[in-house]
Coordinates of N, CA and C in Angstrom, one line a residue:
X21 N 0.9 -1.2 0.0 CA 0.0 0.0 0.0 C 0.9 1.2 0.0
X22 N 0.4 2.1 -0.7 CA 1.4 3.4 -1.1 C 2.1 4.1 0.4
X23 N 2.9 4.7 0.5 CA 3.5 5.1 1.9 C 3.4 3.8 2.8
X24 N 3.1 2.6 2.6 CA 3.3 1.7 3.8 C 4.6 0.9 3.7
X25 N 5.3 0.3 4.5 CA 6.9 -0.3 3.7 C 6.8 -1.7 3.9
X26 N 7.2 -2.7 3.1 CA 7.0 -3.3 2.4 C 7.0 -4.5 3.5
X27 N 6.0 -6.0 3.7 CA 5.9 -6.4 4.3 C 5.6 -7.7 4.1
X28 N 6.2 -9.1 5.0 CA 5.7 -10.7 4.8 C 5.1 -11.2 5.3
X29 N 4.3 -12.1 4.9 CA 3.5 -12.7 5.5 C 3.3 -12.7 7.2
X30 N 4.1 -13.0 7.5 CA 4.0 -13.0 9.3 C 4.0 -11.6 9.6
X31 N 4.6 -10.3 9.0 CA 4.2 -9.2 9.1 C 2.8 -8.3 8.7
X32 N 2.1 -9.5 7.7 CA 0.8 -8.4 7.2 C -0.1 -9.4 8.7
X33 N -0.1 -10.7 9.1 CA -0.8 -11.4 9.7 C -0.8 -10.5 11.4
X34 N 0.5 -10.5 12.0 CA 0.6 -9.6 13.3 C 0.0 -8.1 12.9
X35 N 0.1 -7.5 11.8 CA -1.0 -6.1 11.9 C -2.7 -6.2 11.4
X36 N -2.9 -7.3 10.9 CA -4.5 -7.9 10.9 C -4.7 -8.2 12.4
X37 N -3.8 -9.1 12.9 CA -4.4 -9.5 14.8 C -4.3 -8.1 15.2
X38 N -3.4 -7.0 15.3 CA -3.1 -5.9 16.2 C -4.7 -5.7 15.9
X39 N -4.9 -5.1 14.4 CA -6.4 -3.7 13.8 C -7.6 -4.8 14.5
X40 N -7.5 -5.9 14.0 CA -8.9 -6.7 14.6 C -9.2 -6.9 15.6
X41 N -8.2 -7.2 16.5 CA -8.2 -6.9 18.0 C -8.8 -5.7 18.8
X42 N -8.4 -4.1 17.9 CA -8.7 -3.0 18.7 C -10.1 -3.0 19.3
X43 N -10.3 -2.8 20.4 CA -12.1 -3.3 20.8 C -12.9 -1.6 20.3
X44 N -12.0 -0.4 20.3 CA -12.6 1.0 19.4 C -12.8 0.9 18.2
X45 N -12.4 0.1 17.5 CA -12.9 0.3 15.9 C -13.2 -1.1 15.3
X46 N -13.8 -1.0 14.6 CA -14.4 -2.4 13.2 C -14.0 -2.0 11.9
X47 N -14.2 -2.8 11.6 CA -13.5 -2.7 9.7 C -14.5 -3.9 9.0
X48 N -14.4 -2.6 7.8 CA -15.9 -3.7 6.8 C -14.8 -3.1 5.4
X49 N -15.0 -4.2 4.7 CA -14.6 -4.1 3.1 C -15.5 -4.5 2.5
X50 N -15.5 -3.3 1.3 CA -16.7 -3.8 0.1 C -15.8 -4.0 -1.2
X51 N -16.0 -4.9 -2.1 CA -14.7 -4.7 -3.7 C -15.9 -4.3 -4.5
X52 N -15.3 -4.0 -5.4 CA -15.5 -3.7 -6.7 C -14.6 -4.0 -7.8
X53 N -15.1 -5.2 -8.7 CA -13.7 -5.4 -9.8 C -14.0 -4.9 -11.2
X54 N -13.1 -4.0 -11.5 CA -13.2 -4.0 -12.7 C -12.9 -4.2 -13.9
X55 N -11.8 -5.3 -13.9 CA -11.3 -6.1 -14.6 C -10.5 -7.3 -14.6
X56 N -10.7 -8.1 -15.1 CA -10.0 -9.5 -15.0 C -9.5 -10.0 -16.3
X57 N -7.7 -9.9 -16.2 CA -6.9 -10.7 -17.2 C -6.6 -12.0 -16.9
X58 N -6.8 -12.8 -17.2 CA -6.2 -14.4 -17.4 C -5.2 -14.5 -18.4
X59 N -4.0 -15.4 -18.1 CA -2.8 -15.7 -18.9 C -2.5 -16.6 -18.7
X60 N -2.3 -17.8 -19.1 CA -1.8 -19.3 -18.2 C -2.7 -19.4 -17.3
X61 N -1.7 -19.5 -16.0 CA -1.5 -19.9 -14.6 C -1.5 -18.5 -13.5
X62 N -1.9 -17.8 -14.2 CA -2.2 -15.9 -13.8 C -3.0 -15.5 -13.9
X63 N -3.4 -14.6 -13.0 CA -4.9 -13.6 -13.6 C -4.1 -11.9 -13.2
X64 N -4.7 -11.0 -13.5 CA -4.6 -9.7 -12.9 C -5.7 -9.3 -12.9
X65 N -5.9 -9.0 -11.3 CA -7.5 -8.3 -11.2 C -7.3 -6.8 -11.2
X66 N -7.8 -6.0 -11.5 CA -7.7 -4.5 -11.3 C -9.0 -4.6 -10.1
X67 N -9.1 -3.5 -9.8 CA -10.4 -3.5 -8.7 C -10.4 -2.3 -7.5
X68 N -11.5 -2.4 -6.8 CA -11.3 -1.2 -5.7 C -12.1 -1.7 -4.8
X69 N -11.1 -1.7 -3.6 CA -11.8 -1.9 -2.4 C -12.3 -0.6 -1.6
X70 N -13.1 -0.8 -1.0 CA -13.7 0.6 0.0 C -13.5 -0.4 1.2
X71 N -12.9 0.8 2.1 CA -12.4 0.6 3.6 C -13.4 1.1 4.3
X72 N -14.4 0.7 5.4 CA -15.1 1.6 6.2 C -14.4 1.4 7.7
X73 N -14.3 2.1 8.7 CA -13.7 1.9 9.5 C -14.2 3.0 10.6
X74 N -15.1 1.9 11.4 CA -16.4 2.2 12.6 C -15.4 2.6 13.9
X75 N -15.6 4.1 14.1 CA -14.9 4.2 15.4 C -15.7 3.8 16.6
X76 N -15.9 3.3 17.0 CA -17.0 3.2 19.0 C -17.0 4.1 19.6
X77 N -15.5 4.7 19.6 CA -15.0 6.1 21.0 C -15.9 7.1 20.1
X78 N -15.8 7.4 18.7 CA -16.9 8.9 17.9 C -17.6 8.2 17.3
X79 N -18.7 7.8 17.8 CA -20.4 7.8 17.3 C -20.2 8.8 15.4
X80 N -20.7 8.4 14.9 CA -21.0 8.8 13.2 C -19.8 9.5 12.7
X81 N -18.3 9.2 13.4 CA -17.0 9.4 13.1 C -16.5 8.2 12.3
X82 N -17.2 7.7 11.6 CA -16.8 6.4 10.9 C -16.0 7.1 9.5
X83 N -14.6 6.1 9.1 CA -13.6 6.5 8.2 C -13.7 5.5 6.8
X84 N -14.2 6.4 6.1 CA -14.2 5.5 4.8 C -13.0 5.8 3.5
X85 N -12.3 4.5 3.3 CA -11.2 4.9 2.3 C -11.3 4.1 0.9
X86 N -11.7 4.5 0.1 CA -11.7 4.0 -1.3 C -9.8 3.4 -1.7
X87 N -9.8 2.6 -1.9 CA -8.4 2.0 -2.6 C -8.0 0.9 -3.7
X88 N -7.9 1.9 -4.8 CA -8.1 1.3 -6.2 C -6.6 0.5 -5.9
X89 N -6.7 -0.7 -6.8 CA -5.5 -1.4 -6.7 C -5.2 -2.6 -7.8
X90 N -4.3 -3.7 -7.6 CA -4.3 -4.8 -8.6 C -3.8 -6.0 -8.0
X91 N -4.4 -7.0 -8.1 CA -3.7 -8.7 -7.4 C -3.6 -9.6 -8.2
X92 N -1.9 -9.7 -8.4 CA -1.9 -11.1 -9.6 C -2.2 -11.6 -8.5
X93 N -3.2 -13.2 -9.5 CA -3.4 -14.5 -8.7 C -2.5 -15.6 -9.3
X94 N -2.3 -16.4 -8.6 CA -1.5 -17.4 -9.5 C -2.5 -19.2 -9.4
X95 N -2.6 -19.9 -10.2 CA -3.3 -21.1 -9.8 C -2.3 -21.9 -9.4
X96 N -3.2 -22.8 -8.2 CA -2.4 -23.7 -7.3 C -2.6 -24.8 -8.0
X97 N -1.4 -25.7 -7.2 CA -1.8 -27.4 -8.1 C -3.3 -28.2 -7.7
X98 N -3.9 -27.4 -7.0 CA -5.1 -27.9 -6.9 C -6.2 -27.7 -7.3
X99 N -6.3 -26.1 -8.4 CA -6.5 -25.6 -9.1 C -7.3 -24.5 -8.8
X100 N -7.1 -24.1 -7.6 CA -7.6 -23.1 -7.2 C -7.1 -21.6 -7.2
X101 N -7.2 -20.5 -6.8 CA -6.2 -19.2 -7.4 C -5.7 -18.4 -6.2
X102 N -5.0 -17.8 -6.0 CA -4.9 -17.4 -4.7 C -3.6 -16.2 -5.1
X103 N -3.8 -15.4 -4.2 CA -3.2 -13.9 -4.6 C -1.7 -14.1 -4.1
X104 N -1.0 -13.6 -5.1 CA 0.7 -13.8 -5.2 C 1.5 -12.3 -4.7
X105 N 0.8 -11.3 -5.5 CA 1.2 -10.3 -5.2 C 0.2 -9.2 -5.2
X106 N -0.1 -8.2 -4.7 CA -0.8 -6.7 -4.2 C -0.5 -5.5 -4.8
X107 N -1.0 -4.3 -5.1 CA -0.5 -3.1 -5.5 C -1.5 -2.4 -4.8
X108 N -1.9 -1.9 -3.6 CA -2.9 -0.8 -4.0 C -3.0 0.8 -3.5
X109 N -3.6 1.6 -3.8 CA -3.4 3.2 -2.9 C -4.3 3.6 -2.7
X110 N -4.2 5.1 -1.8 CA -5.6 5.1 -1.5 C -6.1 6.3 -2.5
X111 N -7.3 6.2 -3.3 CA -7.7 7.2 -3.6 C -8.2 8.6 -3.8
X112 N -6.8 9.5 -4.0 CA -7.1 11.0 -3.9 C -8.3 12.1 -4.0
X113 N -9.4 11.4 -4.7 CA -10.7 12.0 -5.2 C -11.2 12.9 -4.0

């Protein structure tokens, strides 16, 4: 994610437990895709997620972030698809 520095797996998982944990805020995602390339054993989704993020402590202080982005998928040997790599930012509009 743009301004965020770059991070692995055990690093994106310990800041999902930290945000999901906080008992002041919730997090809802909505997508929206708007395109899908297939190549082989690849796809590139383009797409935008909307971030809502419910504060508890400010009543109707809830934070919403639009963030357009792209996730190659790669297929597994089991033939399922699953995301390899991420790009996304948040949208300046």
């Amino acid at each position: 994610f743009r301004g965020q520095p770059e991070r692995n797996y055990a690093g994106l998982c310990e800041l999902l437990k930290r945000s999901l944990s906080d008992p002041e805020r919730s997090y809802s995602y909505t997508l929206a895709i708007k395109e899908v390339i297939v190549f082989g054993d690849a796809a590139i989704v383009r797409l935008v997620w909307t971030l809502t993020v419910h504060r508890k402590d400010a009543p109707g202080g809830d934070i919403t972030a639009n963030e357009p982005g792209m996730d190659l998928f790669r297929r597994q040997t089991d033939g399922s698809w699953k995301i390899a790599r991420y790009i996304a930012y948040e949208d300046e509009r």
